[in-house]
GROMACS .gro file of C-alpha atoms in nm:
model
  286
    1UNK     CA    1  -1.345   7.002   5.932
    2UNK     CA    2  -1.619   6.848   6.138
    3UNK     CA    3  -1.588   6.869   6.524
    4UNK     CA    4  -1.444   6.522   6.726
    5UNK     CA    5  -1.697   6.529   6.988
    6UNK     CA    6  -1.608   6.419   7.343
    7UNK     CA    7  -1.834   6.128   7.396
    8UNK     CA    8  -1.641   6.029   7.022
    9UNK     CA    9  -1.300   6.036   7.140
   10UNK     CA   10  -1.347   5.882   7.467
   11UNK     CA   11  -1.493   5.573   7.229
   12UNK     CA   12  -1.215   5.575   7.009
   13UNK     CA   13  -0.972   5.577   7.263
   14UNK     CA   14  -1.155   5.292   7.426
   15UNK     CA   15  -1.136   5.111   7.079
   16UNK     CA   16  -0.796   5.194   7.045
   17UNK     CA   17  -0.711   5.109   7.396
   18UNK     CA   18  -0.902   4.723   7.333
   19UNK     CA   19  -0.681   4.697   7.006
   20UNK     CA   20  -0.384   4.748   7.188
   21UNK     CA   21  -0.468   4.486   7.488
   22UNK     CA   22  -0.585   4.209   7.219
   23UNK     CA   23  -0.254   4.246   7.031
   24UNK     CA   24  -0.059   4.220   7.396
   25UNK     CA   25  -0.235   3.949   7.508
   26UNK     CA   26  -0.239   3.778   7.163
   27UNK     CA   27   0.202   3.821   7.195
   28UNK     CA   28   0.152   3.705   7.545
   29UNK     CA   29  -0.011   3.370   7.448
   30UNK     CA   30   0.229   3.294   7.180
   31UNK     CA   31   0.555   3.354   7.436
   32UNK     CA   32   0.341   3.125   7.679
   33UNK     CA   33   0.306   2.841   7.384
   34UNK     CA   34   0.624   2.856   7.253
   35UNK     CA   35   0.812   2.690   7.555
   36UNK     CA   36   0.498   2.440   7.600
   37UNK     CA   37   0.525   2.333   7.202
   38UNK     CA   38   0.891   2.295   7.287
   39UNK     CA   39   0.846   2.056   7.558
   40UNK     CA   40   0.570   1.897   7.426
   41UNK     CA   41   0.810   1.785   7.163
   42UNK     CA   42   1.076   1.672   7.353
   43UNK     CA   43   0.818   1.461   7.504
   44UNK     CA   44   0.675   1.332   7.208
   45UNK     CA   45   0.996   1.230   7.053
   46UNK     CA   46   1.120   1.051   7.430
   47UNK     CA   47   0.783   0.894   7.488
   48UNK     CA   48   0.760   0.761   7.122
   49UNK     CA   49   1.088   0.645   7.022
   50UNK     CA   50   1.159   0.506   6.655
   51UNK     CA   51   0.983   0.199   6.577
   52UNK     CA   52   1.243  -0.067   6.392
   53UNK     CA   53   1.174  -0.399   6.225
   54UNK     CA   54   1.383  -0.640   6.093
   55UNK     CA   55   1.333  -0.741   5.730
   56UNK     CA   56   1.621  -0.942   5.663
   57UNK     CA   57   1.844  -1.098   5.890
   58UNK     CA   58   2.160  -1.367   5.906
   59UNK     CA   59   2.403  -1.443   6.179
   60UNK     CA   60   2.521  -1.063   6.241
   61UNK     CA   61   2.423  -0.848   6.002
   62UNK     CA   62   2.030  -0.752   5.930
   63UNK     CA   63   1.829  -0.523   5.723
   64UNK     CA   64   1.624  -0.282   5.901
   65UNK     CA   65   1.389  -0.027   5.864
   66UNK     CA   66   1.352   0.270   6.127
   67UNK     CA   67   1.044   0.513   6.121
   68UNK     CA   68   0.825   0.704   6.373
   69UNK     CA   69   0.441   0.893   6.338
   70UNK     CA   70   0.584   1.152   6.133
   71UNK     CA   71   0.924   1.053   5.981
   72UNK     CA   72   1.027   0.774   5.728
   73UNK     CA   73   1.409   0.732   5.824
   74UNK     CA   74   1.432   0.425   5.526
   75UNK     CA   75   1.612   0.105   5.544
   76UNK     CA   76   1.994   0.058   5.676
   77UNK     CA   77   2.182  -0.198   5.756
   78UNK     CA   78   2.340  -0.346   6.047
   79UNK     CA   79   2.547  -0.587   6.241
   80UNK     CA   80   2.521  -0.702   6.581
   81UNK     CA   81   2.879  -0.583   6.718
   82UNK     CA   82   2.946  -0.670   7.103
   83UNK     CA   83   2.570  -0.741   7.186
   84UNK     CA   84   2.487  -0.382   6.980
   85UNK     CA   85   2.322  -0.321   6.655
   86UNK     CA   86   2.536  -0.050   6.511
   87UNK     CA   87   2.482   0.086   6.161
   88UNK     CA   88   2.709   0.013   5.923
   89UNK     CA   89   2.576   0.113   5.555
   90UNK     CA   90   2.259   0.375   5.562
   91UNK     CA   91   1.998   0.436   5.322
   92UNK     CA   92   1.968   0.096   5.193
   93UNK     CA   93   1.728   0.067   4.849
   94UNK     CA   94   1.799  -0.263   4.755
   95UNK     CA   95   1.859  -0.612   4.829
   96UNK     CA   96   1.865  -0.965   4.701
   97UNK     CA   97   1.968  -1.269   4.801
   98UNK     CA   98   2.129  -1.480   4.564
   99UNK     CA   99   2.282  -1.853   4.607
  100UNK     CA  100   2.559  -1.785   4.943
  101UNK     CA  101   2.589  -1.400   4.877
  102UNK     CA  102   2.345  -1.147   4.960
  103UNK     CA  103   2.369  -0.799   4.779
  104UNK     CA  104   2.279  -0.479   4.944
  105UNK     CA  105   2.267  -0.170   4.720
  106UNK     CA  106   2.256   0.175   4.897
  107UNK     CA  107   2.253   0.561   4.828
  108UNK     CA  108   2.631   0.577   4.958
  109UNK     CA  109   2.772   0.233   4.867
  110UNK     CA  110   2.718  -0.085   4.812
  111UNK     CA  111   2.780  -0.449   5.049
  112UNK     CA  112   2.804  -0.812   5.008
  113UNK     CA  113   2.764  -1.066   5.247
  114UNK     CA  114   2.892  -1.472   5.232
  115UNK     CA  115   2.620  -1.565   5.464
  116UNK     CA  116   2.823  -1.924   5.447
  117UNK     CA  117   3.101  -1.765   5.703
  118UNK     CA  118   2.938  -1.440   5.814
  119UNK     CA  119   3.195  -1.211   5.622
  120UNK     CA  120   3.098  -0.902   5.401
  121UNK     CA  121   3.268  -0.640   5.189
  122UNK     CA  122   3.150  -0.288   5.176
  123UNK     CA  123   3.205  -0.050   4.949
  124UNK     CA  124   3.204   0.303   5.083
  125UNK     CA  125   3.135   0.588   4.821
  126UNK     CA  126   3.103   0.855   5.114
  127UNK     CA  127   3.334   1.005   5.379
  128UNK     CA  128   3.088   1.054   5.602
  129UNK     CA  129   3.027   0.733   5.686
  130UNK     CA  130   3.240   0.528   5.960
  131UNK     CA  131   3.446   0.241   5.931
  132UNK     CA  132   3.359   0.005   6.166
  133UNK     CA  133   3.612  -0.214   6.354
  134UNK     CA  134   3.529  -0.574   6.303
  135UNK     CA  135   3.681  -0.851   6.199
  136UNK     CA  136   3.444  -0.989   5.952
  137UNK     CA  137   3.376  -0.641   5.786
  138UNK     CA  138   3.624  -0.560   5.510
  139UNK     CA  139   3.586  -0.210   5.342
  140UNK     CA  140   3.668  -0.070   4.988
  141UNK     CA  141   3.712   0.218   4.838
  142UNK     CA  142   3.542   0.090   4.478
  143UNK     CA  143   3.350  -0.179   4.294
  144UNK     CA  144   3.657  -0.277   4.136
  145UNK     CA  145   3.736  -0.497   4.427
  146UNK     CA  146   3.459  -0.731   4.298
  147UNK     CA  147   3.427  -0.982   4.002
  148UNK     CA  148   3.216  -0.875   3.690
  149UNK     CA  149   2.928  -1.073   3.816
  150UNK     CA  150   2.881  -0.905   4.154
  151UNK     CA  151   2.910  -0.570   4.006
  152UNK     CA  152   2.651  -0.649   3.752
  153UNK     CA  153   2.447  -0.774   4.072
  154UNK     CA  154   2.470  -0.489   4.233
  155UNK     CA  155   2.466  -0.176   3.970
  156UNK     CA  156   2.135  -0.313   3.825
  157UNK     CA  157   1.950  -0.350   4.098
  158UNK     CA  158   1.640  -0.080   4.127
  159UNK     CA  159   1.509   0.131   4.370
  160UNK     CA  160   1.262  -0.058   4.588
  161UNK     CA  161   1.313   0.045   4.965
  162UNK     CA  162   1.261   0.384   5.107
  163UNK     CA  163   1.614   0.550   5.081
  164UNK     CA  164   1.578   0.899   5.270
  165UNK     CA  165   1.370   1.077   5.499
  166UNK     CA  166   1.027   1.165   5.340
  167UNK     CA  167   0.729   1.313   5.513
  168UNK     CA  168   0.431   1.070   5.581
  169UNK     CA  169   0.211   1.366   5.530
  170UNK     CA  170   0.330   1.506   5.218
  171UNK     CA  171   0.121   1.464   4.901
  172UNK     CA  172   0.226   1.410   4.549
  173UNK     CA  173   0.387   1.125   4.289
  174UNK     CA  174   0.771   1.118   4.291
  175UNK     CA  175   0.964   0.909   4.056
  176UNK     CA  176   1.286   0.743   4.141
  177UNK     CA  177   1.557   0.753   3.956
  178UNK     CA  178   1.799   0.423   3.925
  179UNK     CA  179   1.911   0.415   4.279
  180UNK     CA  180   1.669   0.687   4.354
  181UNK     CA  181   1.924   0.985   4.429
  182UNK     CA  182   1.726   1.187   4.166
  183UNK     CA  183   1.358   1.191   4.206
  184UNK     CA  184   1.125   1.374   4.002
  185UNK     CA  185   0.796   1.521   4.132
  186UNK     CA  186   0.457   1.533   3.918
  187UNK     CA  187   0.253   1.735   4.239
  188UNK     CA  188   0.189   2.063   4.178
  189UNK     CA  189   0.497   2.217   4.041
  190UNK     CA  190   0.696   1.959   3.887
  191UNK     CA  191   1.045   1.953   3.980
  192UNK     CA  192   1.406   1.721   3.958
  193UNK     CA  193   1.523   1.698   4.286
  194UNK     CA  194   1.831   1.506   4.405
  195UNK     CA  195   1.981   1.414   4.780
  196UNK     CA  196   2.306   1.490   4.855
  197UNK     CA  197   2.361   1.779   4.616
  198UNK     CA  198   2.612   1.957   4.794
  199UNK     CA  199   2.767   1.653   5.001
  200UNK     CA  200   2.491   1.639   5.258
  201UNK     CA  201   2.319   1.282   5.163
  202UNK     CA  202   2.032   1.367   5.416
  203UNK     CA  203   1.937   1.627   5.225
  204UNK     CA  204   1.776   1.689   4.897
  205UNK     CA  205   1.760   2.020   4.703
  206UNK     CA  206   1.642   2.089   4.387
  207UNK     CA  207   1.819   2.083   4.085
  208UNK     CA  208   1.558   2.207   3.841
  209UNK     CA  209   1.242   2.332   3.885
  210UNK     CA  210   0.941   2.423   3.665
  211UNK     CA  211   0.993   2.110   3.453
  212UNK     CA  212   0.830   2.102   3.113
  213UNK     CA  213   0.881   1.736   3.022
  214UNK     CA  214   0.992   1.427   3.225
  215UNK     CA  215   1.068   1.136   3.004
  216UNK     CA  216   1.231   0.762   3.105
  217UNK     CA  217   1.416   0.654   2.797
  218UNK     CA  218   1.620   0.372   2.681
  219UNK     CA  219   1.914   0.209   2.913
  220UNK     CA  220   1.762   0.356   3.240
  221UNK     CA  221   1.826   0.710   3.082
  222UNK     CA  222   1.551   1.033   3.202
  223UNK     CA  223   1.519   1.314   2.973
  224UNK     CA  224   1.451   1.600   3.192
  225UNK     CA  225   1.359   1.995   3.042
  226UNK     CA  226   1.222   2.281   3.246
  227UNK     CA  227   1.252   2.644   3.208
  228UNK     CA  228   1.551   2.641   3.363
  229UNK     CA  229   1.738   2.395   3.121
  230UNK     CA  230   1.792   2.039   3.041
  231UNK     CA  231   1.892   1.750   3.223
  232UNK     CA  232   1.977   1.380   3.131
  233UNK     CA  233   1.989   1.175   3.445
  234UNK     CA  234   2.125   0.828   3.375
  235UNK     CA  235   1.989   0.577   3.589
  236UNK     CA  236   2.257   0.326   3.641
  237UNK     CA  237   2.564   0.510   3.676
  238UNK     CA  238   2.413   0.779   3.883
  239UNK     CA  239   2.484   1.065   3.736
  240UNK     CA  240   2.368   1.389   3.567
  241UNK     CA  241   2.443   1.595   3.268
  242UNK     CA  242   2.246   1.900   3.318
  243UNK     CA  243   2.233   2.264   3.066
  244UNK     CA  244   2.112   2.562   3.263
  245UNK     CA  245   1.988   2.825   2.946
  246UNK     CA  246   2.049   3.118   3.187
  247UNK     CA  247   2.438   3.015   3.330
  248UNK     CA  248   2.397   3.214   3.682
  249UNK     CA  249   2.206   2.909   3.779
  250UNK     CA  250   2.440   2.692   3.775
  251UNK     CA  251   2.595   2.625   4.114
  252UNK     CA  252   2.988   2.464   4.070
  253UNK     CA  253   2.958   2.310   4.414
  254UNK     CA  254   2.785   2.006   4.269
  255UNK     CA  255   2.958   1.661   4.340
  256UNK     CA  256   3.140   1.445   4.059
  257UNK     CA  257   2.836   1.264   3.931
  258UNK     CA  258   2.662   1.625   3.830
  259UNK     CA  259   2.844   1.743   3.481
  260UNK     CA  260   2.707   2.105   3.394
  261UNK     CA  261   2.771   2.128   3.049
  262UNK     CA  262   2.861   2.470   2.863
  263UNK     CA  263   2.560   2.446   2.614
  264UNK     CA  264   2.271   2.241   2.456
  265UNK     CA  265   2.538   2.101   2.176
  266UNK     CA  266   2.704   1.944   2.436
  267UNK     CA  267   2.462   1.675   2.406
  268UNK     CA  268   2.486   1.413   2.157
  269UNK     CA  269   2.217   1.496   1.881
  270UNK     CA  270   2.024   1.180   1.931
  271UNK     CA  271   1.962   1.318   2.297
  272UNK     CA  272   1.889   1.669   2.150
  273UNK     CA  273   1.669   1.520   1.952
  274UNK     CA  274   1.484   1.333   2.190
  275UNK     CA  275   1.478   1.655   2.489
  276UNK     CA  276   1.339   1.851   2.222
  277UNK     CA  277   1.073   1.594   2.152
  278UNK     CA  278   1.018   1.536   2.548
  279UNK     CA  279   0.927   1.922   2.585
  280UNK     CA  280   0.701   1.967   2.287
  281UNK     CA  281   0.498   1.739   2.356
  282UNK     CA  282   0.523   1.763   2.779
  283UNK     CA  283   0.575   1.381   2.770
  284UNK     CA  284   0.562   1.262   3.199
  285UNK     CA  285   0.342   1.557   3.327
  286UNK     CA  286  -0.004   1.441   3.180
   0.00000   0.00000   0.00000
């Protein structure tokens, strides 16, 4: 075994000894930064509030749309109640105006509004949303409440507005789905997402990944097929009728409107067919 000289080991302990301090003082810097980042972002978000603008507006209520530098927070809609704008139906995607009424569409219910006396009738599909004490507001429980006309209104309308939270700095092509609480995502890794998958509607999850074939068929109907499974998302009603090929994937805390079915058979064999179709030929990810 060669001989450590001294002049050897004093450098090496002086190396060792500089190692040591740069690590310290590199641990020291980030404990500094960490409260300074901190405030910094306090300050950001109290210096630069929200910016809101109206898009639609009569007597009371109004259609707005919230965002800051970094956040999309989507449409919602309000009414002026006591000299304040409070919310009343968040995560608005549609709206249209049409003769007296005017039809809002959103992720957790639906509203319409006689702008000839100011009144309006919201339908509430979520608990987590508050019922607001006014006079002019009347809430329901379902679409039932309305004439076949106004549900028709309503139910077909598609996904225009921004409906969630999304990143302004996020790449990639997603693809709403009728009233865009399943997207689908071409960047990168293609996936099927969808908000609200466990009863949180500000948050989205994703309900297969690694998708082989993403296909929009007749009647607002998606034909979905990954690795994982299968998935037909329809459009209009909302809903989902997914097959997971390996079972312990399949999560039972999914809400109504997600149907995990037992096996592939459990589709029809028109829709067999056509997923079989969609992931031969990788139809949606070229």
């Amino acid at each position: 075994m060669d001989e450590i000289l001294p002049e050897e080991a004093t450098k090496a302990e002086v190396r060792s000894c500089v190692g040591c301090f740069g690590c310290f003082s590199g641990c020291f810097i980030a404990f500094l930064a960490f409260p300074v980042i901190l405030f910094y972002g306090w300050y950001w978000a109290v210096t630069h509030p929200p910016e809101t603008e109206v898009v639609w507006q009569s007597g009371p209520y109004s259609l707005q749309y919230e965002h800051d530098v970094a956040t999309t927070w989507g449409h919602y809609l309000s009414c002026n109640l006591n000299g304040e704008q409070v919310k009343i139906l968040p995560h608005v995607y549609n709206y249209k105006e049409i003769d007296d009424y005017v039809y809002i569409a959103a992720t957790e219910g639906y509203g319409i509004i006689d702008i000839t006396d100011n009144t309006a009738d919201i339908v509430l599909l979520s608990d987590t949303i508050s019922k607001r004490n006014f006079r002019n507001i009347r809430y329901h429980d379902s679409l039932e409440v309305f004439n076949f006309v106004h549900q028709k209104r309503l139910t077909e309308m598609r996904h225009i507005l921004l409906a969630y939270e999304i990143c302004v700095w996020s790449d990639g092509h997603d693809t709403p789905i009728g009233d865009g609480r399943f997207q689908g995502s071409f960047f990168n890794d293609p996936y099927l997402m969808v908000y609200g998958l466990y009863g949180d509607y500000e948050v989205r999850n994703f309900l297969l990944q690694d998708l082989t074939g993403f296909q929009r068929g007749d009647n607002g109907k998606y034909y979905v097929t990954a690795l994982q499974g299968y998935a037909i998302v329809d459009g209009p009603s909302g809903t989902c009728r997914i097959y997971f090929t390996a079972p312990e994937l399949a999560v039972k805390e999914y809400q109504e409107d997600i149907y995990v079915l037992d096996s592939f058979e459990d589709f029809t064999p028109e829709e067999q067919e056509m997923l079989r179709k969609v992931e031969v030929e990788e139809e949606g990810l070229k």
